[in-house]
mmCIF file of C-alpha atoms and ligand atoms in Angstrom:
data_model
loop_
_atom_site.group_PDB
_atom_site.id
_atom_site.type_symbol
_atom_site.label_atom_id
_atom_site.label_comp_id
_atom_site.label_asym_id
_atom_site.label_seq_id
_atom_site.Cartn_x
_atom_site.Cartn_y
_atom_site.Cartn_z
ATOM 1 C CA UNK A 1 16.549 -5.321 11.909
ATOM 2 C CA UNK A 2 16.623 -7.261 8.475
ATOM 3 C CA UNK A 3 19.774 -5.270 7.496
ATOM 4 C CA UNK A 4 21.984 -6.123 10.797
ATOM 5 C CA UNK A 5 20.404 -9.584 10.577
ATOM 6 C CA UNK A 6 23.585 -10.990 8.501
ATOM 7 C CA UNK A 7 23.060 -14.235 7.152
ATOM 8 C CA UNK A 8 25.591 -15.988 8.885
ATOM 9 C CA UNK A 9 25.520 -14.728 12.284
ATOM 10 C CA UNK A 10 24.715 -17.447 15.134
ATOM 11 C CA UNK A 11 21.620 -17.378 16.656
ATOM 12 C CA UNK A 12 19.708 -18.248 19.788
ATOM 13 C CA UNK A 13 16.916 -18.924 20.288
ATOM 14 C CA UNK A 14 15.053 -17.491 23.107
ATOM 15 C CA UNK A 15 11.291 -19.049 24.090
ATOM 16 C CA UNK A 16 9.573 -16.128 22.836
ATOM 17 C CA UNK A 17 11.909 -16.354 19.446
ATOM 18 C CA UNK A 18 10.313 -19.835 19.017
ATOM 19 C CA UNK A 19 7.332 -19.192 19.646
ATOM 20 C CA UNK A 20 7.170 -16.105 16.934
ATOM 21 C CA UNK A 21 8.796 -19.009 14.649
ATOM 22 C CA UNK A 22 6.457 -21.061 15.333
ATOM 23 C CA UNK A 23 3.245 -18.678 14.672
ATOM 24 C CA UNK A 24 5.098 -18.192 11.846
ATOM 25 C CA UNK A 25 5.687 -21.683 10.806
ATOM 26 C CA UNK A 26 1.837 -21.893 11.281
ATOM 27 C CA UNK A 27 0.969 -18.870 9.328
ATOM 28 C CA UNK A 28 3.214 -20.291 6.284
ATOM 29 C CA UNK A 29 1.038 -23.558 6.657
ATOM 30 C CA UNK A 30 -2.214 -22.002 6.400
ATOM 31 C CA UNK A 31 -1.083 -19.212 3.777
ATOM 32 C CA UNK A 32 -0.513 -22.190 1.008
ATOM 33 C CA UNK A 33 -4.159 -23.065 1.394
ATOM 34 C CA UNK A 34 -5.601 -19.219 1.618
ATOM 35 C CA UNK A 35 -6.125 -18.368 -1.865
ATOM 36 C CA UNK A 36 -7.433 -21.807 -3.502
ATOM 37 C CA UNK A 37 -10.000 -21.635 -0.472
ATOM 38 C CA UNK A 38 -10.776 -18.154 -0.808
ATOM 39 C CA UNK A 39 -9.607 -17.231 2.183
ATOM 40 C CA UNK A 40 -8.365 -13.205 0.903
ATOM 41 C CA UNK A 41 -11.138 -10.129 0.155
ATOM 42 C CA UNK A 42 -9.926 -6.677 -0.897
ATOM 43 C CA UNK A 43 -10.889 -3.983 1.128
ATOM 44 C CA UNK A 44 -10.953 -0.332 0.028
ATOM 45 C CA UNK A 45 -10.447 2.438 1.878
ATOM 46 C CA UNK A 46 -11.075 6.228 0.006
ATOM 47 C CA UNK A 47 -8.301 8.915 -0.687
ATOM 48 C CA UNK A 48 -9.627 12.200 -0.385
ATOM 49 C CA UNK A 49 -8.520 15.302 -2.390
ATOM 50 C CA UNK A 50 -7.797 17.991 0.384
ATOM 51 C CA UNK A 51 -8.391 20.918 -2.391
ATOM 52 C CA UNK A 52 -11.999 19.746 -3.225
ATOM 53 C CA UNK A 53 -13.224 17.521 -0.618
ATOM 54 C CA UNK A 54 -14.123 14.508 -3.444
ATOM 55 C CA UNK A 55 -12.799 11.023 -2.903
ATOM 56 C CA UNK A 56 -10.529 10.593 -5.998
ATOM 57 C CA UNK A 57 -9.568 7.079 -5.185
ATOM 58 C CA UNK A 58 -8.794 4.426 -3.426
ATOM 59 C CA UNK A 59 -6.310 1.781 -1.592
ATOM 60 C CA UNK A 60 -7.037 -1.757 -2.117
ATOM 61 C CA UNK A 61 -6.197 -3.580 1.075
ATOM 62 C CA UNK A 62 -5.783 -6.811 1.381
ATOM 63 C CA UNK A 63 -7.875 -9.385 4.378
ATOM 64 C CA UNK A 64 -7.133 -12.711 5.070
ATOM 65 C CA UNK A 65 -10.204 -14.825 7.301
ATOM 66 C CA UNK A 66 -9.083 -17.985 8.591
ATOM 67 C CA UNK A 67 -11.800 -20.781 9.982
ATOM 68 C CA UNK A 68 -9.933 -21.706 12.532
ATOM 69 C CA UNK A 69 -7.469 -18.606 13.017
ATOM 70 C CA UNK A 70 -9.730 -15.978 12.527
ATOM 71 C CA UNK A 71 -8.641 -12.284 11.035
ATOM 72 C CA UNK A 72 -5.108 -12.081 10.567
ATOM 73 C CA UNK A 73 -3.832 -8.597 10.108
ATOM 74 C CA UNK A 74 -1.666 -7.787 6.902
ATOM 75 C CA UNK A 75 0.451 -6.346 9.376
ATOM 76 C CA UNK A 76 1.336 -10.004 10.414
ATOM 77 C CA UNK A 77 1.062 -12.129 7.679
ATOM 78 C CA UNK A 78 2.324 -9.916 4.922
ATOM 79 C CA UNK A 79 5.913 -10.374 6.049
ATOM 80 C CA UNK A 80 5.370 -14.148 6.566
ATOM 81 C CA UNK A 81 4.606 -14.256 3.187
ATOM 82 C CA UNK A 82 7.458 -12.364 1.748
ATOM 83 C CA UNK A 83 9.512 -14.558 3.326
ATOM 84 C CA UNK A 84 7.932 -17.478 2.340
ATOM 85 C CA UNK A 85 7.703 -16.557 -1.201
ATOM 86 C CA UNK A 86 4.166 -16.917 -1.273
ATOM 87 C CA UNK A 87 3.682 -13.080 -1.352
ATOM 88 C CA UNK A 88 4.194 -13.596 -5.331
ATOM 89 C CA UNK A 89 1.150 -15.415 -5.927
ATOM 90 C CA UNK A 90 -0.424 -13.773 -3.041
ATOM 91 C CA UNK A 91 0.245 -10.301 -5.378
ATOM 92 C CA UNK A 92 -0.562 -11.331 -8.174
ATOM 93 C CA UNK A 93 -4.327 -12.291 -7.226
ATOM 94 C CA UNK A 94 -4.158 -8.744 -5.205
ATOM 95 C CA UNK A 95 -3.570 -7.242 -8.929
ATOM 96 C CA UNK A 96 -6.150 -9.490 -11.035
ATOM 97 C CA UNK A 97 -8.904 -8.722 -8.281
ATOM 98 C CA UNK A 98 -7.938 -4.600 -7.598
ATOM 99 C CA UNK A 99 -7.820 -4.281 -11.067
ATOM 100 C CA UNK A 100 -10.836 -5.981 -12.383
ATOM 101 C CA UNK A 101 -13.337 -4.418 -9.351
ATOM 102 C CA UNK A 102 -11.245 -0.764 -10.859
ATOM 103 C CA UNK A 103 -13.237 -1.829 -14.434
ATOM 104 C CA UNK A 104 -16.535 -2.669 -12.676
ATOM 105 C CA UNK A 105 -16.451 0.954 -11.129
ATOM 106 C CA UNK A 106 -15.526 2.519 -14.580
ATOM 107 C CA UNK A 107 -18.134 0.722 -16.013
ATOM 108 C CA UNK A 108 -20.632 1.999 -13.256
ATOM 109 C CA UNK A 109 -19.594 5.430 -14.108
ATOM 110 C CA UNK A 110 -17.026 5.925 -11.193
ATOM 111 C CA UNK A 111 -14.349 6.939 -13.526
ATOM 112 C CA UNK A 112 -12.895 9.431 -11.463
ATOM 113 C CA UNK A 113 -11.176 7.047 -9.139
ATOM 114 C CA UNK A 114 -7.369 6.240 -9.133
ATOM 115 C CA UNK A 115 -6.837 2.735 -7.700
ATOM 116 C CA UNK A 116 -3.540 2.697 -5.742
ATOM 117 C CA UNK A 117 -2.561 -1.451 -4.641
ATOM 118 C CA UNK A 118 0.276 -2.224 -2.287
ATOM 119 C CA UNK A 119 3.297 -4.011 -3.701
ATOM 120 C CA UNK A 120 6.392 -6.092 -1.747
ATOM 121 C CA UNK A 121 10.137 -5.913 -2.217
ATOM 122 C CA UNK A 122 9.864 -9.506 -3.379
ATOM 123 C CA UNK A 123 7.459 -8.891 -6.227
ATOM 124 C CA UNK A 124 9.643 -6.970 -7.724
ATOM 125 C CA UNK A 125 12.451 -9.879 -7.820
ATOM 126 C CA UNK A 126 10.247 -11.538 -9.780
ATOM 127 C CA UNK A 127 10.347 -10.312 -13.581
ATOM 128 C CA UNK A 128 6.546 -11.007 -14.574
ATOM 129 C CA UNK A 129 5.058 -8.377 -12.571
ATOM 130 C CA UNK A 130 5.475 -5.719 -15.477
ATOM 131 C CA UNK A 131 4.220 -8.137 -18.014
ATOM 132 C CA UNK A 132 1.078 -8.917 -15.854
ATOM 133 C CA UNK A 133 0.201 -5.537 -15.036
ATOM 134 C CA UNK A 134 0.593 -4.371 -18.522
ATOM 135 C CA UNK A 135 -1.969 -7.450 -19.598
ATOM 136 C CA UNK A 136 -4.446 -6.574 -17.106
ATOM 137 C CA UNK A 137 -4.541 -3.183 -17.989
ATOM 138 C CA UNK A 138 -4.758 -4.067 -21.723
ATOM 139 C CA UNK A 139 -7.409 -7.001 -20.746
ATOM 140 C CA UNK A 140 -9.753 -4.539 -18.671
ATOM 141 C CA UNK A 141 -8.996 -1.863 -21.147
ATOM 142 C CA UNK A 142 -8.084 0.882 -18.166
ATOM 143 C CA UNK A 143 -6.024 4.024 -18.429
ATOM 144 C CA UNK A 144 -2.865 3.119 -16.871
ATOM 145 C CA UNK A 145 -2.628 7.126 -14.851
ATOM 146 C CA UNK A 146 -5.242 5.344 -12.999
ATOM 147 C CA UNK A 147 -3.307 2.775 -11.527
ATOM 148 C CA UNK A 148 -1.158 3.836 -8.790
ATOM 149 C CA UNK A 149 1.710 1.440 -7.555
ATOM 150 C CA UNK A 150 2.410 1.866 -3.776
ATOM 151 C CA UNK A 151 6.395 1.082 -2.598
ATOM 152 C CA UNK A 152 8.260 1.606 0.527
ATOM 153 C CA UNK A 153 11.477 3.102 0.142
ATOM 154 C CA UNK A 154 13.147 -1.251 0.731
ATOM 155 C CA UNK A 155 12.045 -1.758 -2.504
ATOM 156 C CA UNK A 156 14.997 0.219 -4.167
ATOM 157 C CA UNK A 157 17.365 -0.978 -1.716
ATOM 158 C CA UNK A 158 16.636 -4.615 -1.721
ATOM 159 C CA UNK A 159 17.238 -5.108 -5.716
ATOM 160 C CA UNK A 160 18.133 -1.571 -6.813
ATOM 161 C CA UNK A 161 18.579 -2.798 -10.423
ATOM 162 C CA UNK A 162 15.675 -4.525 -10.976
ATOM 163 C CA UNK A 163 13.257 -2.385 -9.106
ATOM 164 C CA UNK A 164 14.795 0.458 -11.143
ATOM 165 C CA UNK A 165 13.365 -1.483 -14.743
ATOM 166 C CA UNK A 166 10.469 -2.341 -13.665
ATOM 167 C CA UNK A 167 9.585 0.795 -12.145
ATOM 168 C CA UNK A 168 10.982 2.591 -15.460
ATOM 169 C CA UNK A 169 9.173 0.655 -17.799
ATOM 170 C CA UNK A 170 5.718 0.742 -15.686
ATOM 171 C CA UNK A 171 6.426 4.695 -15.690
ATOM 172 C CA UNK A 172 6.598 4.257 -19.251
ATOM 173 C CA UNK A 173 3.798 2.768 -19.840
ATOM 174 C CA UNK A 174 1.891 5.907 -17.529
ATOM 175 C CA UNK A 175 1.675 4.181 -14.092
ATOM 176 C CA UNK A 176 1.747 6.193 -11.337
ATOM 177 C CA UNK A 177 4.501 5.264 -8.600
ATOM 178 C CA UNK A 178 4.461 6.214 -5.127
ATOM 179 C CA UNK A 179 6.343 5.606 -2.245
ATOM 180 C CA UNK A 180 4.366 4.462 1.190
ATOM 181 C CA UNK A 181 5.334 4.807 4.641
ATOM 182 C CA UNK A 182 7.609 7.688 3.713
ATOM 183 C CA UNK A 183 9.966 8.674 5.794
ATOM 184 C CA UNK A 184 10.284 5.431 7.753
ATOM 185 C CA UNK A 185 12.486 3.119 5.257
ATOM 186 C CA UNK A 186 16.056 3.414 4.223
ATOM 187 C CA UNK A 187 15.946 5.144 1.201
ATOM 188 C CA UNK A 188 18.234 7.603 0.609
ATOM 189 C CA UNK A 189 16.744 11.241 -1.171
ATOM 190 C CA UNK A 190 19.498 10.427 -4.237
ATOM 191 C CA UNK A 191 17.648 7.518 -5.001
ATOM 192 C CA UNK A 192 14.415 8.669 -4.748
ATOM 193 C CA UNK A 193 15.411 11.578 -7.696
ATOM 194 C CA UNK A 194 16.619 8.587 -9.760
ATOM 195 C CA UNK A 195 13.165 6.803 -9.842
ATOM 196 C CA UNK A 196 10.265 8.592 -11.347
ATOM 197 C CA UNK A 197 7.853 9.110 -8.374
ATOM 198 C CA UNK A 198 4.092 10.721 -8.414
ATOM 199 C CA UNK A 199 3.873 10.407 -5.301
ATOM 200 C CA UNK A 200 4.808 10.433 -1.123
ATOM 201 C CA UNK A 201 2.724 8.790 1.254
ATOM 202 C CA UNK A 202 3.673 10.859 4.348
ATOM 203 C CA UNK A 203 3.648 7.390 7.063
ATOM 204 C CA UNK A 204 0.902 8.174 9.991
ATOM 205 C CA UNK A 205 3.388 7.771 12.416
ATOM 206 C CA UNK A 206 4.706 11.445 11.530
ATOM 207 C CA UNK A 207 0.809 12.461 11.664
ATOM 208 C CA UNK A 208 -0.558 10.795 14.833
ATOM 209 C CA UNK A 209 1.123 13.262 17.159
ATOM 210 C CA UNK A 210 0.595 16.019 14.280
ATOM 211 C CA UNK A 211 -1.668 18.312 17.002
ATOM 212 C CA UNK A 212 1.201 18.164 20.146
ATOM 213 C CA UNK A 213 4.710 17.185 18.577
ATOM 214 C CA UNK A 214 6.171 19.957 16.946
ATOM 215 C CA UNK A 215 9.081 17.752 15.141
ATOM 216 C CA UNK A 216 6.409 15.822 13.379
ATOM 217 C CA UNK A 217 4.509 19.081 12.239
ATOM 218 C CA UNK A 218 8.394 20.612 10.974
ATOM 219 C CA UNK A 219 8.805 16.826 9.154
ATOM 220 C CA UNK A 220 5.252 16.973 7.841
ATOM 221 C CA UNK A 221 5.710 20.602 6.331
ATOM 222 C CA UNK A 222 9.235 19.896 5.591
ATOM 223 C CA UNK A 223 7.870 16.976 3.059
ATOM 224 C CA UNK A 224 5.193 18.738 1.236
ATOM 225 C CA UNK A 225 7.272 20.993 0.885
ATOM 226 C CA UNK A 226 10.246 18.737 -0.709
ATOM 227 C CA UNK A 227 7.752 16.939 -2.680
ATOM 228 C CA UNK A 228 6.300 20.315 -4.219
ATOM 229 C CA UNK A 229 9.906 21.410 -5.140
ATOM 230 C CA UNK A 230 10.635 18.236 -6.731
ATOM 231 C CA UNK A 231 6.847 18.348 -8.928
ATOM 232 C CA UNK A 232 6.007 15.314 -6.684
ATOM 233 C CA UNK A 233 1.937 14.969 -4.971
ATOM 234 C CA UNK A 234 1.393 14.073 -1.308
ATOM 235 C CA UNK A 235 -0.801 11.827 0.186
ATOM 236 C CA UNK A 236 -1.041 11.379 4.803
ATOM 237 C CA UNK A 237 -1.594 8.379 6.106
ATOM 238 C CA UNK A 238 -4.208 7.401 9.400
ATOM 239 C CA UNK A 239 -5.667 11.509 9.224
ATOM 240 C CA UNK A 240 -7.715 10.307 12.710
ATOM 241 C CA UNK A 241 -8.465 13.782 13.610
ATOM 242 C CA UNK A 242 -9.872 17.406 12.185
ATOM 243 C CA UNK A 243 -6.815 18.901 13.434
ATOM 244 C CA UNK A 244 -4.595 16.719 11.905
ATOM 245 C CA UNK A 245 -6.298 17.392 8.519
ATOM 246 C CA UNK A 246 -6.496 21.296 8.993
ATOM 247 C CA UNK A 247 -2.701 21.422 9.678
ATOM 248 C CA UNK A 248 -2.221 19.129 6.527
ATOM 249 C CA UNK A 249 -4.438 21.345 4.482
ATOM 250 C CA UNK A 250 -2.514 24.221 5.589
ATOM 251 C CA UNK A 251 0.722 22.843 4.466
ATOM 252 C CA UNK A 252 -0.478 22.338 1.069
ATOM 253 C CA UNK A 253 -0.880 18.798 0.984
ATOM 254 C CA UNK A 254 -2.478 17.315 -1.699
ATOM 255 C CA UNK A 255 -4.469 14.345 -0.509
ATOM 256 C CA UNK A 256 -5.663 12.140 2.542
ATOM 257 C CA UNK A 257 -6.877 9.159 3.596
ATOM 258 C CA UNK A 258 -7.351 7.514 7.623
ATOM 259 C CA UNK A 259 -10.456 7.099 9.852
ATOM 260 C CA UNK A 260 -11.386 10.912 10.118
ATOM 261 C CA UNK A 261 -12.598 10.418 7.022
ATOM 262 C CA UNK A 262 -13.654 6.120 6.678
ATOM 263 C CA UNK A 263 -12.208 3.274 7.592
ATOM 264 C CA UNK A 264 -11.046 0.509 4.644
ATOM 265 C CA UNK A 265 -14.594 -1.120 3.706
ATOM 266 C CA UNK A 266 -15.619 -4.068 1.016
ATOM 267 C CA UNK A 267 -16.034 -2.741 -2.070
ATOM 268 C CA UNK A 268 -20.000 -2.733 -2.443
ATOM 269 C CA UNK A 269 -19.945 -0.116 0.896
ATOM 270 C CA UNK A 270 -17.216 1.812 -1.036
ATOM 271 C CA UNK A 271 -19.088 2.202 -3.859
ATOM 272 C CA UNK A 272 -22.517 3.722 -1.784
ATOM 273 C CA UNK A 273 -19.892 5.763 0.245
ATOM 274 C CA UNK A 274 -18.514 7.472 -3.017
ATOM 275 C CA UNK A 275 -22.124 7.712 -4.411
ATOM 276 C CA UNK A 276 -23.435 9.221 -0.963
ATOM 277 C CA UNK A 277 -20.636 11.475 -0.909
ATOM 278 C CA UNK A 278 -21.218 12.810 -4.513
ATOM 279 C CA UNK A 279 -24.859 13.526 -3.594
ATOM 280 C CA UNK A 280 -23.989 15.494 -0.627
HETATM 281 P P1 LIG B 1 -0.121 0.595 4.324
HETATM 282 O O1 LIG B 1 -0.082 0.307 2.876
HETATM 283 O O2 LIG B 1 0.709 1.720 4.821
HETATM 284 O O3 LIG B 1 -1.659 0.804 4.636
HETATM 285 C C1 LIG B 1 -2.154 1.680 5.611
HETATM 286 C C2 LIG B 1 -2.612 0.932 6.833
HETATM 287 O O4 LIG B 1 -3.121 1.874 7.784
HETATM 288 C C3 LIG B 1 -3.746 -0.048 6.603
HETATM 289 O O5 LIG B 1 -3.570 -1.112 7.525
HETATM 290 C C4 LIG B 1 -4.980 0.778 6.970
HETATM 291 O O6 LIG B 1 -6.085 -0.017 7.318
HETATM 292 C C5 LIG B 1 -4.445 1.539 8.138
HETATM 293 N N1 LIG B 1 -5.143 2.804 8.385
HETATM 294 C C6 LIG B 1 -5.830 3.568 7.516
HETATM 295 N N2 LIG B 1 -6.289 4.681 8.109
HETATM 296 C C7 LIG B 1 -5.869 4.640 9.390
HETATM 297 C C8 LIG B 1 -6.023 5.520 10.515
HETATM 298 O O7 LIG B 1 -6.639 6.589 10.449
HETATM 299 N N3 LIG B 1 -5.440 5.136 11.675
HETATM 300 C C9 LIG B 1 -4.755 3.964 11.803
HETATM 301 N N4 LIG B 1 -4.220 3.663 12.976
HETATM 302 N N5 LIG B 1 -4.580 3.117 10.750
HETATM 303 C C10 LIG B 1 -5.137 3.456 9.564
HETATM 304 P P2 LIG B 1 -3.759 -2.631 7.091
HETATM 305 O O8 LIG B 1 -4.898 -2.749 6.145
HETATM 306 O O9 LIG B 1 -3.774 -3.444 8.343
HETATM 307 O O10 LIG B 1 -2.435 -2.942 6.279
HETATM 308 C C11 LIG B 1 -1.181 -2.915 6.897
HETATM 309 C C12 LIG B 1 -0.075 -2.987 5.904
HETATM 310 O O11 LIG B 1 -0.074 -4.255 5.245
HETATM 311 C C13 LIG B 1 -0.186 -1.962 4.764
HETATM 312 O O12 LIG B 1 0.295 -0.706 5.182
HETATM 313 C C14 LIG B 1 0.689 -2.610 3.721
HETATM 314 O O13 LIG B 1 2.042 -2.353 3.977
HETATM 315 C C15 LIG B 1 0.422 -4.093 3.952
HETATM 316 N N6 LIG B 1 -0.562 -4.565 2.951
HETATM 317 C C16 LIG B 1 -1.915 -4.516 2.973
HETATM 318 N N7 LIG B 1 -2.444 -5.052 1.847
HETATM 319 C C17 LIG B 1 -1.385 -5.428 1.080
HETATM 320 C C18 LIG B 1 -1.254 -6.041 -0.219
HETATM 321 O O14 LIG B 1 -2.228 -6.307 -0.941
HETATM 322 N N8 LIG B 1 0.018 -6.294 -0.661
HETATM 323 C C19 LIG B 1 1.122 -5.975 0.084
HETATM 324 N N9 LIG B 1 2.336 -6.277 -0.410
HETATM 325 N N10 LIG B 1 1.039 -5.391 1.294
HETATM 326 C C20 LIG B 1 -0.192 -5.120 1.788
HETATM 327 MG MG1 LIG B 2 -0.156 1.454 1.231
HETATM 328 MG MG1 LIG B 3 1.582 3.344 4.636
HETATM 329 MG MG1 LIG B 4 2.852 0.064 6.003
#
C-alpha cells in the first residue's frame, strides 16, 4: 500500500479511515509518554538450532502496557511509531536494554546465545545507529557475531544508499545481518547479493499452511535451498506444529523459533527455560 500511496494523491476519508486516524492520533499521544514512564519491557522468545536441539539464541521483542489502553501489540503501534518518528528513540532504548540483558546472560555463563533485535526502515535514516551500536558493544564489552540485526527486505528499498553503509560498516565490524519476514517485502534477489546477509528469516506465513499447501512447502524448500547456495543460514518463523518442524528439518534448515517450541517470555523465564533445557 505505502508504495501506491503517492504523496500527492487526494484522499477521502471514509468513517472507518478516521477512525484508524484517530486510534492512531491516540497511539502517537500516548507513545511520547511510553518510555519516560516505563511503559516498554523486552520480551524474548528462543531460536532453536534444528541440528542439535539447543536454544542458541534469542529475539528481543518489544511490549508496550498502557494504564489506561492496556497491551498494545507491536503489530499496531510499531508502524505508528515509524511514522511518527518516535520509532528512533523508541530503537534506540530497544538496543541499550537487548544489549545490556545480552551482558547479564554472558556474565551468568549463557554465552552461547546470539541476541537477534528488530530494526525499522526509519532507523536506518538516521546516521547514529552505527555509532550507538558500535558503543554499546564496546561499553558491554560483547562479541559483535553475537549480535544479530533483523531487517525486512523495505529497508533497502526505502533508503538504498544509506541502508547499504550502515549495513556495510556494521558487517564490518562482525554483526550479523538478517533479513525478517522473507519473502513478503519488495526486495528484489539482486539486492539482496549486494548486502552481506547471514541470514533469512523464512516469514510464518509460508510455514502456517506448511502440512496442507504444497506451494508453501516448494517456497519453503526452494529458500533453504537458495540460501545454502548463496552460504546464507535460515531461520522459520511461528514453527506452531511438529510437522511443520519435521518438514523444515528435512529441508535442511538451519534454525527455528514459534510456539511449538515457547512463546516470547520476560527475560528472567528465558533464562530458567534455557537452564531447564540444558539440564534435560
Ligand atoms: P517479527 O520480528 O517477524 O516477530 C515475529 C512475531 O511473531 C512476534 O510477534 C512473535 O511474538 C510472533 N510469533 C512467534 N512465534 C509465533 C508462532 O508460533 N505463531 C504466531 N502466530 N506468531 C508467532 P510480535 O511480538 O507481536 O511482534 C510483531 C512485529 O513487531 C515483529 O515481527 C516486528 O516486525 C515488530 N517488532 C517487535 N519488536 C520490535 C522492535 O523492538 N523494533 C521494531 N522495529 N519492530 C519490532
Ligand atoms: Mg523479527
Ligand atoms: Mg518475522
Ligand atoms: Mg514482522
Amino acid at each position: 500500500h505505502a508504495k501506491s500511496d503517492g504523496r500527492n494523491s487526494f484522499r477521502f476519508f471514509s468513517p472507518t479511515m478516521q477512525a484508524q486516524s484517530s486510534r492512531a492520533l491516540q497511539l502517537t499521544n500516548a507513545l511520547r509518554r511510553a518510555l519516560e514512564r516505563e511503559q516498554f519491557t523486552l520480551h524474548y522468545q528462543p531460536q532453536f538450532d534444528l541440528a542439535t536441539g539447543v536454544v542458541c539464541g534469542a529475539e528481543a521483542l518489544l511490549r508496550w502496557q498502557h494504564p489506561e489502553l492496556g497491551a498494545i501489540s507491536p503489530a499496531e503501534f510499531i508502524p505508528v511509531a515509524e511514522d511518527s518518528g518516535q520509532i528512533v528513540a523508541i530503537g534506540d532504548w530497544v538496543l541499550r536494554n537487548a544489549l545490556a540483558q545480552l551482558a547479564r546472560w554472558r556474565a551468568q555463563g549463557l554465552t552461547q546465545l546470539t541476541l537477534a533485535v528488530n530494526l525499522s526502515a526509519v532507523q536506518f535514516r538516521h546516521p547514529p545507529l552505527a555509532e550507538l551500536i558500535e558503543r554499546l558493544l564496546a561499553e558491554h564489552q560483547l562479541p559483535a557475531d553475537r549480535l544479530e540485526l533483523e531487517l525486512t527486505e523495505n529497508v533497502a528499498v526505502a533508503d538504498a544508499r544509506a541502508a547499504a553503509q550502515i549495513m556495510d560498516r556494521m558487517h564490518g565490524q562482525g554483526v550479523r545481518l538478517a533479513v525478517d519476514d522473507f519473502g513478503t517485502g519488495y526486495s528484489s534477489l539482486s539486492q539482496l547479493k549486494r548486502f552481506q546477509i547471514f541470514r533469512l528469516k523464512i516469514d510464518q506465513s509460508f510455514v502456517r499452511d506448511l502440512d496442507h499447501d504444497g506451494n508453501d512447502r516448494a517456497i519453503v524448500s526452494a529458500i533453504v535451498r537458495m540460501a545454502q547456495a548463496l552460504g546464507m543460514r535460515t531461520t522459520a518463523e511461528g514453527v506452531e506444529t511438529a510437522e511443520q518442524l519435521a518438514y523444515l528439518r528435512e529441508q535442511g534448515c538451519d534454525e527455528a523459533q514459534g510456539y511449538h517450541f515457547a512463546r516470547p517470555m520476560p527475560a528472567q523465564d528465558f533464562e530458567r527455560f534455557v537452564r531447564q533445557r540444558a539440564a534435560a
